[in-house]
PDB file of C-alpha atoms in Angstrom:
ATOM      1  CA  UNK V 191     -15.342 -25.772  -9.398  1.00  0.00           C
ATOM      2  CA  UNK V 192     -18.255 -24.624  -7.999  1.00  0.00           C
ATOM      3  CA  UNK V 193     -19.809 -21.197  -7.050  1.00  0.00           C
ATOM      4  CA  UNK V 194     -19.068 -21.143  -3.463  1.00  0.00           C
ATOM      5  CA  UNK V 195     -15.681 -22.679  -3.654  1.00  0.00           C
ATOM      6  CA  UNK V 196     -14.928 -19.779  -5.839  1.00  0.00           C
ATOM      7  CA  UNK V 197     -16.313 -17.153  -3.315  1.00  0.00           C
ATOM      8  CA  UNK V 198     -14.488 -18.897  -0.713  1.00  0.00           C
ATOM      9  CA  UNK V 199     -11.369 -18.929  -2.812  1.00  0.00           C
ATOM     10  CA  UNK V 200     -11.599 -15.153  -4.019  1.00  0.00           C
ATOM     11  CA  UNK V 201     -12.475 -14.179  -0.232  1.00  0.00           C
ATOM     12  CA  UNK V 202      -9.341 -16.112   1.417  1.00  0.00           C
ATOM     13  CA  UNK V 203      -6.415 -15.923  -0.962  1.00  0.00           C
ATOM     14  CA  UNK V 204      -6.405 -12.624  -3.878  1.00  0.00           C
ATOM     15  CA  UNK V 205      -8.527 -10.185  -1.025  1.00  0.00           C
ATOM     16  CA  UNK V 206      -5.749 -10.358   1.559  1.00  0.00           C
ATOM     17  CA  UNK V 207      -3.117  -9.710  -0.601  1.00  0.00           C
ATOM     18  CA  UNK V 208      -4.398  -6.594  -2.309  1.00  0.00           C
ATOM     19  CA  UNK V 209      -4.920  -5.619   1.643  1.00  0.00           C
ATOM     20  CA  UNK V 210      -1.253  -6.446   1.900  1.00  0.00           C
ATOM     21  CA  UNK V 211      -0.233  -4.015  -1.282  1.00  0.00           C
ATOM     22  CA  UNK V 212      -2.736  -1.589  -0.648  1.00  0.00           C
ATOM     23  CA  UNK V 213      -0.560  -1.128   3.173  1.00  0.00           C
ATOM     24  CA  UNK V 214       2.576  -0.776   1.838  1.00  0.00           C
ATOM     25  CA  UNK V 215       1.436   1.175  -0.858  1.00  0.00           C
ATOM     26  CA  UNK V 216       0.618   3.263   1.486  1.00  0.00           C
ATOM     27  CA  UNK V 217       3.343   3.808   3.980  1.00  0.00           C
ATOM     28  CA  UNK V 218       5.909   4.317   0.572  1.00  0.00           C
ATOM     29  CA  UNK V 219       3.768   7.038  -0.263  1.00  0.00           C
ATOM     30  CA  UNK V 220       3.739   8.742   3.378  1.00  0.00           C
ATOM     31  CA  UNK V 221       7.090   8.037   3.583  1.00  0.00           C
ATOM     32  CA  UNK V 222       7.988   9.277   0.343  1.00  0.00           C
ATOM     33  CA  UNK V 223       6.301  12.303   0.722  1.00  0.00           C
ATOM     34  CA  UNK V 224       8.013  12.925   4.564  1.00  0.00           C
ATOM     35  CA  UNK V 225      11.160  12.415   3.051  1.00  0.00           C
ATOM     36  CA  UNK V 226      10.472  15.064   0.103  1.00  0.00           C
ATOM     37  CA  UNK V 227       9.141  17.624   2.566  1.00  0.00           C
ATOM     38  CA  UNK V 228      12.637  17.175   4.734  1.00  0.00           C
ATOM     39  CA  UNK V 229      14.548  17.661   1.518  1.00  0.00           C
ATOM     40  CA  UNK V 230      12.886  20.827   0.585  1.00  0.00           C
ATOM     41  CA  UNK V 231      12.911  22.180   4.123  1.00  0.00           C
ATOM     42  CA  UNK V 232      16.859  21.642   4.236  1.00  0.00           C
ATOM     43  CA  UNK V 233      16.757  23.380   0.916  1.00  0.00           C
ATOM     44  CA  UNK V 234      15.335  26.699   2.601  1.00  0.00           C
ATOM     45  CA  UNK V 235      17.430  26.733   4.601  1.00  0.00           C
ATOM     46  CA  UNK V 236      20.529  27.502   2.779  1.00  0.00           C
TER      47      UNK V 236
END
């Protein structure tokens, strides 16, 4: 295999998907923490 098939390789297969998990990685953390914040706010309130 040679050097620019690997580039090309690297840059259109493993690159996207890390984009992919880096996303939802992101929206279960923001959503995690949303969900943590409602639970301690309902907390307070008793």
């Amino acid at each position: 295999m040679n050097t620019l098939g690997l580039i090309g390789f690297v840059g259109s297969v493993p690159l996207p998907v890390l984009f992919i998990l880096f996303t939802y990685t992101m929206m279960f953390m923001v959503t995690y923490r949303s969900i943590r914040e409602v639970r301690r706010k309902a907390t307070q309130t008793c």
